[in-house]
């Protein structure tokens, strides 16, 4: 159980374009999903908490108008990187837990490697 | 002070030895602690969770928690080359998982 699927696994886009990343919980319903970003040789940094049916909660320093999050159903959250720039190139990973936002461990998708040229 | 701190390593151990990974955290109110393993280019995978003071064993892995010292550790017995990866300590803070920078482990055959 607790399978999280993320798509695409990698994407290359031109500067100024937008990219959408999908995150699905395959065998459970996730009212809350979490989006992380990881630069090379660095740890995972929480970007935002995605809440089904309501607005996402962004961490300090993360631009909500640049990183659009939509959590329209209990099994799908999307992250759209708008007007991407080379500095947005990173490894984006979504996650969810069976127990929601609490003491349960997070299960991660396979990640999306974004390269902006 | 970082919320979750780990030695970045690399930590190098010979095959068959015990690898010891350490982590400290700043929030005394944290109640849940996790160890993840991350291979290069891959997403993290859960190894162990621990919620109470003391030791928790699962196969070759033992997690240790000392809330008074705000310290979590992971021991890997009989280390194998396949254990070579980055090990991430994560602490639940207010419903969100905060990660340390990870310790790179290299197990030499």
Tab-separated table of C-alpha atoms in Angstrom:
chain	number	residue	atom	x	y	z
A	1	UNK	CA	0.000	0.000	0.000
A	2	UNK	CA	0.806	3.721	0.031
A	3	UNK	CA	1.918	3.993	-3.577
A	4	UNK	CA	2.478	7.489	-4.902
A	5	UNK	CA	2.882	7.981	-8.622
A	6	UNK	CA	4.435	11.070	-10.162
A	7	UNK	CA	4.515	12.110	-13.799
A	8	UNK	CA	6.531	12.978	-15.795
A	9	UNK	CA	9.767	11.550	-14.440
A	10	UNK	CA	11.790	14.096	-16.338
A	11	UNK	CA	11.088	17.133	-18.482
A	12	UNK	CA	13.151	19.626	-20.410
A	13	UNK	CA	11.571	22.948	-21.247
A	14	UNK	CA	12.570	26.312	-22.571
A	15	UNK	CA	12.878	29.343	-20.378
A	16	UNK	CA	9.571	31.181	-20.052
A	17	UNK	CA	7.336	28.169	-20.563
A	18	UNK	CA	5.210	26.407	-17.947
A	19	UNK	CA	5.454	22.824	-16.805
A	20	UNK	CA	2.830	20.757	-14.999
A	21	UNK	CA	3.745	17.859	-12.721
A	22	UNK	CA	1.136	15.366	-11.548
A	23	UNK	CA	1.121	13.427	-8.318
A	24	UNK	CA	-1.324	10.615	-7.692
A	25	UNK	CA	-1.993	8.423	-4.700
A	26	UNK	CA	-2.779	5.072	-6.310
A	27	UNK	CA	-4.149	2.950	-3.497
A	28	UNK	CA	-5.287	5.416	-0.886
A	29	UNK	CA	-6.941	8.775	-0.590
A	30	UNK	CA	-4.713	11.667	0.328
A	31	UNK	CA	-6.361	14.763	1.691
A	32	UNK	CA	-2.917	16.242	2.077
A	33	UNK	CA	0.090	15.999	-0.194
A	34	UNK	CA	3.448	17.638	0.132
A	35	UNK	CA	5.707	19.052	-2.557
A	36	UNK	CA	9.453	19.067	-2.051
A	37	UNK	CA	12.325	20.361	-4.133
A	38	UNK	CA	15.872	19.073	-4.055
A	39	UNK	CA	18.892	20.746	-5.632
A	40	UNK	CA	22.027	18.671	-6.311
A	41	UNK	CA	23.867	17.578	-3.189
A	42	UNK	CA	21.259	19.244	-0.991
A	43	UNK	CA	18.435	17.971	1.133
A	44	UNK	CA	14.728	18.008	0.466
A	45	UNK	CA	13.141	21.377	1.026
A	46	UNK	CA	9.422	21.540	1.614
A	47	UNK	CA	7.798	23.901	-0.856
A	48	UNK	CA	4.139	23.630	-0.023
A	49	UNK	CA	1.393	21.559	1.525
A	50	UNK	CA	-1.378	20.688	-0.878
A	51	UNK	CA	-4.841	20.413	0.662
A	52	UNK	CA	-7.730	18.763	-1.169
A	53	UNK	CA	-10.447	21.252	-1.913
A	54	UNK	CA	-8.657	24.272	-0.516
A	55	UNK	CA	-5.688	26.501	-1.156
A	56	UNK	CA	-2.200	25.193	-0.730
A	57	UNK	CA	-0.019	26.385	2.116
A	58	UNK	CA	3.364	27.627	0.927
A	59	UNK	CA	6.583	27.669	2.885
A	60	UNK	CA	8.388	30.918	3.455
A	61	UNK	CA	10.270	32.052	0.394
A	62	UNK	CA	8.255	29.989	-2.095
A	63	UNK	CA	6.350	32.104	-4.609
A	64	UNK	CA	2.770	30.931	-4.757
A	65	UNK	CA	2.147	32.671	-8.074
A	66	UNK	CA	5.072	30.882	-9.651
A	67	UNK	CA	4.431	27.437	-8.250
A	68	UNK	CA	0.734	26.811	-8.725
A	69	UNK	CA	-0.708	23.892	-6.814
A	70	UNK	CA	-4.086	22.341	-7.440
A	71	UNK	CA	-5.496	19.483	-5.367
A	72	UNK	CA	-8.858	18.917	-6.982
A	73	UNK	CA	-9.455	15.343	-5.864
A	74	UNK	CA	-8.436	12.986	-3.079
A	75	UNK	CA	-5.963	11.212	-5.345
A	76	UNK	CA	-4.455	13.969	-7.486
A	77	UNK	CA	-2.346	17.023	-6.820
A	78	UNK	CA	-0.606	19.030	-9.526
A	79	UNK	CA	2.277	21.465	-9.390
A	80	UNK	CA	2.680	23.917	-12.252
A	81	UNK	CA	5.944	25.777	-12.562
A	82	UNK	CA	5.003	28.936	-14.426
A	83	UNK	CA	7.402	30.974	-16.549
A	84	UNK	CA	10.212	28.590	-15.734
A	85	UNK	CA	13.784	29.835	-15.594
A	86	UNK	CA	17.058	27.932	-15.436
A	87	UNK	CA	17.271	28.469	-11.679
A	88	UNK	CA	14.056	26.439	-11.360
A	89	UNK	CA	15.908	23.391	-12.652
A	90	UNK	CA	15.679	20.898	-9.820
A	91	UNK	CA	14.294	17.557	-8.662
A	92	UNK	CA	10.654	17.973	-7.627
A	93	UNK	CA	9.175	15.258	-5.444
A	94	UNK	CA	5.639	14.872	-4.178
A	95	UNK	CA	4.623	12.840	-1.164
A	96	UNK	CA	1.643	11.763	0.867
A	97	UNK	CA	0.946	9.722	3.957
A	98	UNK	CA	-1.744	7.265	4.859
A	99	UNK	CA	-2.368	9.133	8.057
A	100	UNK	CA	-2.601	12.572	6.486
A	101	UNK	CA	-0.619	15.439	7.969
A	102	UNK	CA	0.438	13.926	11.251
A	103	UNK	CA	2.799	11.367	12.656
A	104	UNK	CA	2.599	8.881	9.806
A	105	UNK	CA	5.602	8.563	7.521
A	106	UNK	CA	5.570	10.096	4.068
A	107	UNK	CA	5.684	8.008	0.940
A	108	UNK	CA	7.298	9.644	-2.033
A	109	UNK	CA	6.655	9.627	-5.730
A	110	UNK	CA	9.569	8.885	-8.034
A	111	UNK	CA	10.251	12.545	-8.579
A	112	UNK	CA	10.401	14.788	-11.618
A	113	UNK	CA	13.701	16.120	-12.836
A	114	UNK	CA	13.086	19.494	-14.426
A	115	UNK	CA	15.686	21.076	-16.673
A	116	UNK	CA	15.032	24.572	-17.963
A	117	UNK	CA	17.181	25.648	-20.888
B	1	UNK	CA	20.730	26.411	14.197
B	2	UNK	CA	19.274	24.087	11.602
B	3	UNK	CA	16.087	22.310	12.559
B	4	UNK	CA	17.535	18.898	11.680
B	5	UNK	CA	21.268	18.359	11.515
B	6	UNK	CA	23.304	15.499	10.175
B	7	UNK	CA	26.953	15.052	9.309
B	8	UNK	CA	27.125	15.225	5.537
B	9	UNK	CA	29.922	12.676	5.382
B	10	UNK	CA	30.926	10.854	3.384
B	11	UNK	CA	31.022	8.040	5.887
B	12	UNK	CA	33.033	5.116	4.624
B	13	UNK	CA	32.851	1.669	6.205
B	14	UNK	CA	34.112	-1.719	5.084
B	15	UNK	CA	31.658	-4.402	4.057
B	16	UNK	CA	30.337	-6.285	7.076
B	17	UNK	CA	30.981	-3.470	9.524
B	18	UNK	CA	28.450	-1.423	11.484
B	19	UNK	CA	27.577	1.964	10.059
B	20	UNK	CA	26.413	4.568	12.564
B	21	UNK	CA	24.456	7.592	11.379
B	22	UNK	CA	23.509	10.440	13.676
B	23	UNK	CA	20.953	13.215	13.680
B	24	UNK	CA	20.014	16.009	16.082
B	25	UNK	CA	16.912	18.160	16.010
B	26	UNK	CA	15.953	21.472	17.546
B	27	UNK	CA	12.208	21.239	18.277
B	28	UNK	CA	11.616	19.585	21.656
B	29	UNK	CA	7.960	19.120	20.769
B	30	UNK	CA	8.669	16.743	17.876
B	31	UNK	CA	7.206	13.290	18.399
B	32	UNK	CA	7.872	11.405	15.173
B	33	UNK	CA	11.186	10.584	13.589
B	34	UNK	CA	12.069	8.833	10.372
B	35	UNK	CA	15.040	7.541	8.463
B	36	UNK	CA	14.972	7.502	4.679
B	37	UNK	CA	17.446	6.125	2.190
B	38	UNK	CA	18.033	7.919	-1.096
B	39	UNK	CA	20.018	6.480	-3.958
B	40	UNK	CA	21.541	8.923	-6.397
B	41	UNK	CA	18.931	10.317	-8.761
B	42	UNK	CA	16.065	8.580	-6.975
B	43	UNK	CA	13.440	9.684	-4.500
B	44	UNK	CA	13.702	8.779	-0.800
B	45	UNK	CA	12.420	5.477	0.501
B	46	UNK	CA	11.384	4.898	4.088
B	47	UNK	CA	13.630	2.683	6.183
B	48	UNK	CA	12.320	3.149	9.695
B	49	UNK	CA	10.113	5.266	11.892
B	50	UNK	CA	10.517	5.704	15.631
B	51	UNK	CA	8.274	7.476	18.104
B	52	UNK	CA	9.419	6.401	21.589
B	53	UNK	CA	12.683	6.679	23.452
B	54	UNK	CA	14.935	3.677	23.119
B	55	UNK	CA	15.822	1.279	20.350
B	56	UNK	CA	13.763	-0.102	17.510
B	57	UNK	CA	15.141	-2.940	15.437
B	58	UNK	CA	14.130	-4.064	11.950
B	59	UNK	CA	16.412	-6.587	10.331
B	60	UNK	CA	19.874	-5.116	10.000
B	61	UNK	CA	18.644	-1.665	10.967
B	62	UNK	CA	18.298	-0.238	14.475
B	63	UNK	CA	16.952	3.214	15.160
B	64	UNK	CA	17.683	4.872	18.480
B	65	UNK	CA	15.843	7.846	19.931
B	66	UNK	CA	16.729	10.021	22.894
B	67	UNK	CA	14.244	12.845	23.216
B	68	UNK	CA	16.002	14.388	26.208
B	69	UNK	CA	19.135	14.830	24.127
B	70	UNK	CA	17.144	15.525	20.936
B	71	UNK	CA	19.107	12.841	19.187
B	72	UNK	CA	18.216	10.123	16.709
B	73	UNK	CA	20.562	7.563	15.241
B	74	UNK	CA	20.504	4.713	12.771
B	75	UNK	CA	22.759	1.689	12.987
B	76	UNK	CA	23.243	-0.574	10.009
B	77	UNK	CA	24.725	-3.937	10.900
B	78	UNK	CA	26.599	-6.139	8.452
B	79	UNK	CA	26.825	-3.274	5.973
B	80	UNK	CA	26.627	-4.229	2.319
B	81	UNK	CA	27.794	-2.331	-0.771
B	82	UNK	CA	24.124	-2.020	-1.716
B	83	UNK	CA	23.641	0.090	1.424
B	84	UNK	CA	25.758	2.812	-0.177
B	85	UNK	CA	23.399	5.777	-0.426
B	86	UNK	CA	22.488	9.014	1.282
B	87	UNK	CA	20.568	8.578	4.517
B	88	UNK	CA	18.108	11.294	5.437
B	89	UNK	CA	16.844	11.959	8.926
B	90	UNK	CA	13.380	13.509	9.050
B	91	UNK	CA	11.474	14.985	11.948
B	92	UNK	CA	7.781	15.753	12.094
B	93	UNK	CA	7.183	19.347	13.072
B	94	UNK	CA	3.622	20.622	13.190
B	95	UNK	CA	2.442	18.053	10.684
B	96	UNK	CA	5.276	18.581	8.221
B	97	UNK	CA	8.396	16.509	7.690
B	98	UNK	CA	11.617	18.463	7.961
B	99	UNK	CA	14.706	16.789	6.544
B	100	UNK	CA	18.351	16.958	7.468
B	101	UNK	CA	20.934	17.437	4.777
B	102	UNK	CA	21.662	13.727	4.673
B	103	UNK	CA	24.724	11.591	5.340
B	104	UNK	CA	26.398	9.919	2.404
B	105	UNK	CA	27.363	6.357	3.247
B	106	UNK	CA	29.877	4.369	1.232
B	107	UNK	CA	30.338	0.664	1.964
B	108	UNK	CA	33.558	-0.653	0.497
B	109	UNK	CA	33.741	-4.306	-0.607
